[in-house]
CSV table of C-alpha atoms in Angstrom, one decimal:
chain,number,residue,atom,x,y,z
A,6,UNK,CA,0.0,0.0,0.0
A,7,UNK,CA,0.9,3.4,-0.9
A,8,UNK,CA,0.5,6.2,1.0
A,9,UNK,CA,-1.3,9.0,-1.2
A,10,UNK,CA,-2.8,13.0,-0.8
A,11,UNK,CA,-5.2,14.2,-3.8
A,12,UNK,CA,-5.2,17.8,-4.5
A,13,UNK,CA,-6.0,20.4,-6.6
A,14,UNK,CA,-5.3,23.9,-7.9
A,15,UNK,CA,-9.3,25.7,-9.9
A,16,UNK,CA,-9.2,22.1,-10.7
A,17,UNK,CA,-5.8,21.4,-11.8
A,18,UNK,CA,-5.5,17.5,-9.8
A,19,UNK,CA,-2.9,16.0,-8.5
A,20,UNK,CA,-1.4,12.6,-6.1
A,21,UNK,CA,0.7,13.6,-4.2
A,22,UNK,CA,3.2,10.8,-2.8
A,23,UNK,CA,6.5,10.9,-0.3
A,24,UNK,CA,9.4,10.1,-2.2
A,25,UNK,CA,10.5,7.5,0.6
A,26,UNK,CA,6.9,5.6,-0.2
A,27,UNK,CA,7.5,5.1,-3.9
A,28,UNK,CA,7.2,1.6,-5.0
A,29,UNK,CA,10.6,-0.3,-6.6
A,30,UNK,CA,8.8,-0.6,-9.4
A,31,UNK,CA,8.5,3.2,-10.3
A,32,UNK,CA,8.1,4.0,-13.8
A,33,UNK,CA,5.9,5.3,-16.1
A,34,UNK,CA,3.2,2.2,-16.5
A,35,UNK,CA,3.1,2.8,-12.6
A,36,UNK,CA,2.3,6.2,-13.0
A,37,UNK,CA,0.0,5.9,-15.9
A,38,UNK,CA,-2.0,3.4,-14.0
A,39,UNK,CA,-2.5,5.7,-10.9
A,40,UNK,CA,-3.4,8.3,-12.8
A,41,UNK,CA,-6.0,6.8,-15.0
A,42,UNK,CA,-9.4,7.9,-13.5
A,43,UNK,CA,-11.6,4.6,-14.2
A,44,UNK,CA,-9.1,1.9,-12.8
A,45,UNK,CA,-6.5,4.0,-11.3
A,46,UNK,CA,-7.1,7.4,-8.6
A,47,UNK,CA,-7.5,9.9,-11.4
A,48,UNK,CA,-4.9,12.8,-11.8
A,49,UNK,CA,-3.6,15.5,-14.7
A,50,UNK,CA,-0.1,15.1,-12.8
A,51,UNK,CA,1.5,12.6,-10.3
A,52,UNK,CA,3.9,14.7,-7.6
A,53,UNK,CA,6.8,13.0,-6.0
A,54,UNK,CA,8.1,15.7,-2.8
A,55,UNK,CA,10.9,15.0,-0.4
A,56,UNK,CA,11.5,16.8,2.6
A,57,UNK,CA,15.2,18.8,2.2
A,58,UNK,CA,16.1,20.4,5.9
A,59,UNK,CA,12.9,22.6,7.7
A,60,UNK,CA,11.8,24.9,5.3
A,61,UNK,CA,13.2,24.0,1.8
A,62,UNK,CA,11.3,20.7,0.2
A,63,UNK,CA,11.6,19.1,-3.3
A,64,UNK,CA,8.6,17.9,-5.9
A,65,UNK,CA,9.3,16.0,-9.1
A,66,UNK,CA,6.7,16.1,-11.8
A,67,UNK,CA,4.6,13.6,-14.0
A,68,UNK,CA,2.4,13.9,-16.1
A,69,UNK,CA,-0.4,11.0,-16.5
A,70,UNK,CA,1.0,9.7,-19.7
A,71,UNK,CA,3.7,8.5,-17.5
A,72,UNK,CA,6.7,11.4,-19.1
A,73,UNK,CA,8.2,13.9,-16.4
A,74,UNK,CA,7.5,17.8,-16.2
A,75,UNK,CA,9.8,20.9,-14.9
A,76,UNK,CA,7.4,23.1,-14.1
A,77,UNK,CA,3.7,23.3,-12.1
A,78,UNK,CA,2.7,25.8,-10.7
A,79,UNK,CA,-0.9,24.7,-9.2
A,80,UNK,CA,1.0,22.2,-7.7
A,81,UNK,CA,3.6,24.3,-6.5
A,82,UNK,CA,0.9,25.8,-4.2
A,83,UNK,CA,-0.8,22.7,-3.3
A,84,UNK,CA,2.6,21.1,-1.7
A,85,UNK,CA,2.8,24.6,-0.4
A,86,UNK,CA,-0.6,24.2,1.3
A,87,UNK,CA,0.0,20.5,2.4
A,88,UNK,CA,3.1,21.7,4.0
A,89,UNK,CA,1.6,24.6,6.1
A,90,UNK,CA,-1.3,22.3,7.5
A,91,UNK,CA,1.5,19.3,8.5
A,92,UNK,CA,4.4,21.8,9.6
A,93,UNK,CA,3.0,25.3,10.4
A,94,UNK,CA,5.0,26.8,7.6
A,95,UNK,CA,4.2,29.9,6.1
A,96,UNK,CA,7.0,30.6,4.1
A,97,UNK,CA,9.4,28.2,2.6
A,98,UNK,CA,11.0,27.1,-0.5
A,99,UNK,CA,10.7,24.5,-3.1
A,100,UNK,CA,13.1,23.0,-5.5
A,101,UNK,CA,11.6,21.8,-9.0
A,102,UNK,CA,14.7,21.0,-10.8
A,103,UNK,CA,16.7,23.4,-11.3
A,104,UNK,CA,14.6,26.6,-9.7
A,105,UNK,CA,13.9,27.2,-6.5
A,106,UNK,CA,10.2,28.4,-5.8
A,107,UNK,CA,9.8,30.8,-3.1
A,108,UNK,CA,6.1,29.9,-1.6
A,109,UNK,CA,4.0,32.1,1.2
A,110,UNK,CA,0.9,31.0,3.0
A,111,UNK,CA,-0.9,34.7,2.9
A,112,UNK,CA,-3.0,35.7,5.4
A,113,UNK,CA,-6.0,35.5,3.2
A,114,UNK,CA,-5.5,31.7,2.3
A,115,UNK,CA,-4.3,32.2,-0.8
A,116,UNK,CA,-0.8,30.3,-1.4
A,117,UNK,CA,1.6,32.8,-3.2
A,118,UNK,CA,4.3,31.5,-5.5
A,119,UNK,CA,7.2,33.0,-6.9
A,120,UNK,CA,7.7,31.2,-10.6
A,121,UNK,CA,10.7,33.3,-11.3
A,122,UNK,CA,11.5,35.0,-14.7
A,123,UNK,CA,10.5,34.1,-17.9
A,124,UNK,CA,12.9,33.3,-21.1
A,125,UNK,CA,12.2,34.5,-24.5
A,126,UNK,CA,15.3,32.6,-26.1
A,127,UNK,CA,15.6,28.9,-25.7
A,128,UNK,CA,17.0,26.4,-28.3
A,129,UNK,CA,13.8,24.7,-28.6
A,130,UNK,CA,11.9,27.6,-29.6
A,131,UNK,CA,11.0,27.4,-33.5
A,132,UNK,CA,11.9,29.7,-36.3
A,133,UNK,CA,9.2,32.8,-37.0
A,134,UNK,CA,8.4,31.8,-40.6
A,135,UNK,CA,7.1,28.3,-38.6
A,136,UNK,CA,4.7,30.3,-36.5
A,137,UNK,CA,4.0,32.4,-39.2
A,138,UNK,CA,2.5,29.9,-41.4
A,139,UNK,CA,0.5,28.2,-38.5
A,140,UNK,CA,-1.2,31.7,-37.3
A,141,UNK,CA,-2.5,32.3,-40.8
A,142,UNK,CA,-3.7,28.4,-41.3
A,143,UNK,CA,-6.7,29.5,-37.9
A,144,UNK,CA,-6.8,33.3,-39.2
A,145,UNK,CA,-4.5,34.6,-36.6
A,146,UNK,CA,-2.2,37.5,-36.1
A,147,UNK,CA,1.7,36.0,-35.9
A,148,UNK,CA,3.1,38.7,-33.4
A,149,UNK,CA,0.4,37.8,-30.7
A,150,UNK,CA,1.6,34.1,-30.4
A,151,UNK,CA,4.9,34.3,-27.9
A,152,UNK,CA,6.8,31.3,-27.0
A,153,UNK,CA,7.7,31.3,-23.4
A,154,UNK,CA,10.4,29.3,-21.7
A,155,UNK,CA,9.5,29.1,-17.8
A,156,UNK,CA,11.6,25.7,-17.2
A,157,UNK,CA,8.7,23.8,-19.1
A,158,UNK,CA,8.2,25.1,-22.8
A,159,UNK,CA,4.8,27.3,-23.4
A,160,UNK,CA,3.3,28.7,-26.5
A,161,UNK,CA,0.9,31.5,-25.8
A,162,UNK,CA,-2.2,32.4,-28.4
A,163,UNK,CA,-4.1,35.6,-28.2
A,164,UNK,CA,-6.9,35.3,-30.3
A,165,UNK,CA,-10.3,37.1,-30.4
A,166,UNK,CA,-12.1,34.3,-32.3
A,167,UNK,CA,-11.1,30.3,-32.1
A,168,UNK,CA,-13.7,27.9,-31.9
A,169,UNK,CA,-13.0,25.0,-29.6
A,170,UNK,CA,-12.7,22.5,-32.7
A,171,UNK,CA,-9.8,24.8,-33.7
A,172,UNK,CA,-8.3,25.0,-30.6
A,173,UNK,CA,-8.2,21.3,-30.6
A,174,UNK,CA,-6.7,21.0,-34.1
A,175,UNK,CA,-4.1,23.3,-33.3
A,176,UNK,CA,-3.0,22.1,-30.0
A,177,UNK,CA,-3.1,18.6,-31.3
A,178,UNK,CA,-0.5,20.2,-34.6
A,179,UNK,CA,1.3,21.8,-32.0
A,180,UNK,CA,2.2,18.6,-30.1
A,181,UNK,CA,3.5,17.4,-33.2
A,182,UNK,CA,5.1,20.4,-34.4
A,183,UNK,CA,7.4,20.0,-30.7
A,184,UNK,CA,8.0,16.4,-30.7
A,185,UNK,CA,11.3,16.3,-30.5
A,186,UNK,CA,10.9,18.4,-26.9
A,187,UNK,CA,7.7,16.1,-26.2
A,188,UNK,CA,5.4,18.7,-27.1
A,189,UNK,CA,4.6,22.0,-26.0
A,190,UNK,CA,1.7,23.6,-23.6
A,191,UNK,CA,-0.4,26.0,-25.4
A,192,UNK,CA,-1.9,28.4,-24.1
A,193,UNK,CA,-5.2,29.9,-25.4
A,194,UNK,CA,-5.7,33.5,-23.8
A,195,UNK,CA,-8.1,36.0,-24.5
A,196,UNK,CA,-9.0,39.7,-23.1
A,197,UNK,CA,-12.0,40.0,-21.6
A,198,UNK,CA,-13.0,43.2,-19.9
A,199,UNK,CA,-9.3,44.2,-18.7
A,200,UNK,CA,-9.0,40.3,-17.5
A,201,UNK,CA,-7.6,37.1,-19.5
A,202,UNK,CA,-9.9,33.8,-20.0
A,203,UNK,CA,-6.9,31.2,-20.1
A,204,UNK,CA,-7.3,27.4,-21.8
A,205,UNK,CA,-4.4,25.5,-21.7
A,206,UNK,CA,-3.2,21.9,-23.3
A,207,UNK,CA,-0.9,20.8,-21.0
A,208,UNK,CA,1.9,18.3,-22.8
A,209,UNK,CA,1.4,14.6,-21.7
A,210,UNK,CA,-2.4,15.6,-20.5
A,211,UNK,CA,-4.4,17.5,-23.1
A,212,UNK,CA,-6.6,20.2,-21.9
A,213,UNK,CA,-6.7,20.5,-17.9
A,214,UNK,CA,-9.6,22.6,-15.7
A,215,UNK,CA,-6.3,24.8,-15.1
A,216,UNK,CA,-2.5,25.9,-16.1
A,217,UNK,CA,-0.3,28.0,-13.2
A,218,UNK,CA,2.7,27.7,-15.3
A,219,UNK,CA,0.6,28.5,-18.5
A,220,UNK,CA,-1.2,31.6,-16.5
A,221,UNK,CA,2.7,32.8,-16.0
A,222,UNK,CA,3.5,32.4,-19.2
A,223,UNK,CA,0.7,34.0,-20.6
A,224,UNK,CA,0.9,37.3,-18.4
A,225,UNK,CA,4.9,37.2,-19.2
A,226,UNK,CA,3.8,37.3,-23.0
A,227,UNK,CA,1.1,40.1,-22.5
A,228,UNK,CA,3.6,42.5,-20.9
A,229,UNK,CA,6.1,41.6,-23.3
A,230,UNK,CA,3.5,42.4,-26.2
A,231,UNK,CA,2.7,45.6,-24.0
A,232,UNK,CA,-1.0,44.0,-23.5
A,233,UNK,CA,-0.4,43.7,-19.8
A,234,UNK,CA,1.0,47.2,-17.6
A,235,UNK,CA,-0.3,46.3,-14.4
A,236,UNK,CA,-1.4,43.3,-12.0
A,237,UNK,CA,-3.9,41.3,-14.1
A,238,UNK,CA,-6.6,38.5,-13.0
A,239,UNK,CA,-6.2,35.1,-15.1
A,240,UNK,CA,-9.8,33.3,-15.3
A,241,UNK,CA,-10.3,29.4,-15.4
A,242,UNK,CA,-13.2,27.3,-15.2
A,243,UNK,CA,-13.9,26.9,-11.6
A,244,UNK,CA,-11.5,30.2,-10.4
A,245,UNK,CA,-9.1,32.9,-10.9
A,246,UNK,CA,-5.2,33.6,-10.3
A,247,UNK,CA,-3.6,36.8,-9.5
A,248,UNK,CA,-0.4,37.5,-11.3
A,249,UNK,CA,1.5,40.6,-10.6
A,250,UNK,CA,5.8,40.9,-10.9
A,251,UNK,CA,8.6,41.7,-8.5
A,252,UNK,CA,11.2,42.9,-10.3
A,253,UNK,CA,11.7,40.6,-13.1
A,254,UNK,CA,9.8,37.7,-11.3
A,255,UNK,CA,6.4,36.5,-11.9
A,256,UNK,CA,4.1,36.5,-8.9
A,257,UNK,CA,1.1,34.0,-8.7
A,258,UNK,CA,-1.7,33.8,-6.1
A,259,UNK,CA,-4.5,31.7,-5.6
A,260,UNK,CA,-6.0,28.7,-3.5
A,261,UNK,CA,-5.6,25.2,-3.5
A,262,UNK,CA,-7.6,22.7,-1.9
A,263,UNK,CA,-6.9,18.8,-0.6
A,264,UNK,CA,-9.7,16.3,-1.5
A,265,UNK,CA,-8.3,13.0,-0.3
A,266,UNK,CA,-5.7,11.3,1.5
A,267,UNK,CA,-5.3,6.8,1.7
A,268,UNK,CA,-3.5,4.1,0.5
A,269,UNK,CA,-3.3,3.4,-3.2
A,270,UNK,CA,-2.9,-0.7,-3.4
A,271,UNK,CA,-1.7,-1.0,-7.0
């Protein structure tokens, strides 16, 4: 038996597992089974998280097709709110590769993340003639798609009109188009009323209830594009995040919630 938490993040879910609790066997079939939500628990992402020294915790990432992930940041907040309710807290830091998040409990609830600075270079990011061609194939306007490098890869779309069969079709192009990186999330974003509805494909997923890295990358690309000159409100399905930036740094706030904890018996 397995020890597990379930969480989530405006609907973002995760399992949650100790490192020391992970089965010999770990690999991706394991995860894949876990996460499959008829036979398994049901998650968009597994979390592996290790406890470091008081204060400072690790989190690997996998997504439920069993391949890994640098960057999340709805569950950066959810092993920041596990945290706070096991240990008291409030602030502390967590290591996701290579970054180390800085994560606050604020006095509201919320859980507050720092996701660091976003890259506009990065090897994997593809020539503008390639983008070009795509954004006139669904009628859109090239310099309003920004690739964003946060640790994980994100393409950000603003569109005004995209039906969701589009959006489909072009995420499901996109994955191909990145292959060789194991695809790309894409980030769907459009201004409404001085606030940005956000879909995202998530790589290894498909389209989840909710994207913190991909609400980063998308307020990153709006003030880059001179869309975004101020703290701005990102709106999912079931809830909102507030980004805002320190510095160079992209701040994200919002809640996560825990739905489950038990044993997981394989």
């Amino acid at each position: 038996m397995i020890p597990f938490i379930k969480m989530h993040g405006l609907g973002n879910d995760f399992i949650f597992i100790d490192k020391k609790d992970l089965p010999i066997s770990f690999n991706a079939e394991f995860i894949q089974k876990i996460a499959h939500r008829k036979t398994g628990i049901g998650c968009d992402q597994l979390i592996v998280h290790s406890f470091l020294s008081p204060k400072r915790y690790s989190m690997e990432i996998y997504n439920a097709d069993g391949s890994s992930a640098k960057m999340c940041g709805n569950a950066t907040r959810c092993l920041g709110l596990h945290i706070f309710e096991q240990h008291q807290e409030r602030d502390l830091e967590i290591i996701v590769g290579n970054k180390v998040l800085k994560v606050k409990i604020l006095d509201n609830g919320l859980i507050q993340a720092n996701m660091g600075e976003a890259q506009f270079e990065a090897e994997w990011m593809p020539k503008t003639s390639a983008v070009t061609d795509i954004a006139y194939l669904y009628g859109l306007n090239p310099k309003e798609i920004v690739c964003v490098d946060l640790g994980n890869p994100h393409i950000v779309i603003f569109y005004n009109n995209l039906s969701d069969q589009d959006k489909h079709s072009l995420g499901d192009r996109l994955q191909k188009m990145f292959e060789k990186i194991g695809g790309i999330n894409v980030n769907f974003a459009k201004f409404i009323e001085n606030q940005i509805d956000l879909e995202v494909w998530e790589r290894g997923v498909g389209f989840t209830m909710a994207c913190g890295s991909g609400a980063c990358a998308t307020f990153a690309a709006g003030k880059k594009l001179k869309f975004i000159d101020q703290d701005v409100i990102i709106r999912f399905h079931v809830g909102n995040l507030f980004m805002s930036s320190l510095n160079q740094d992209i701040i994200m706030s919002g809640s996560a919630h825990k739905i489950a904890t038990g044993s997981y018996y394989g």
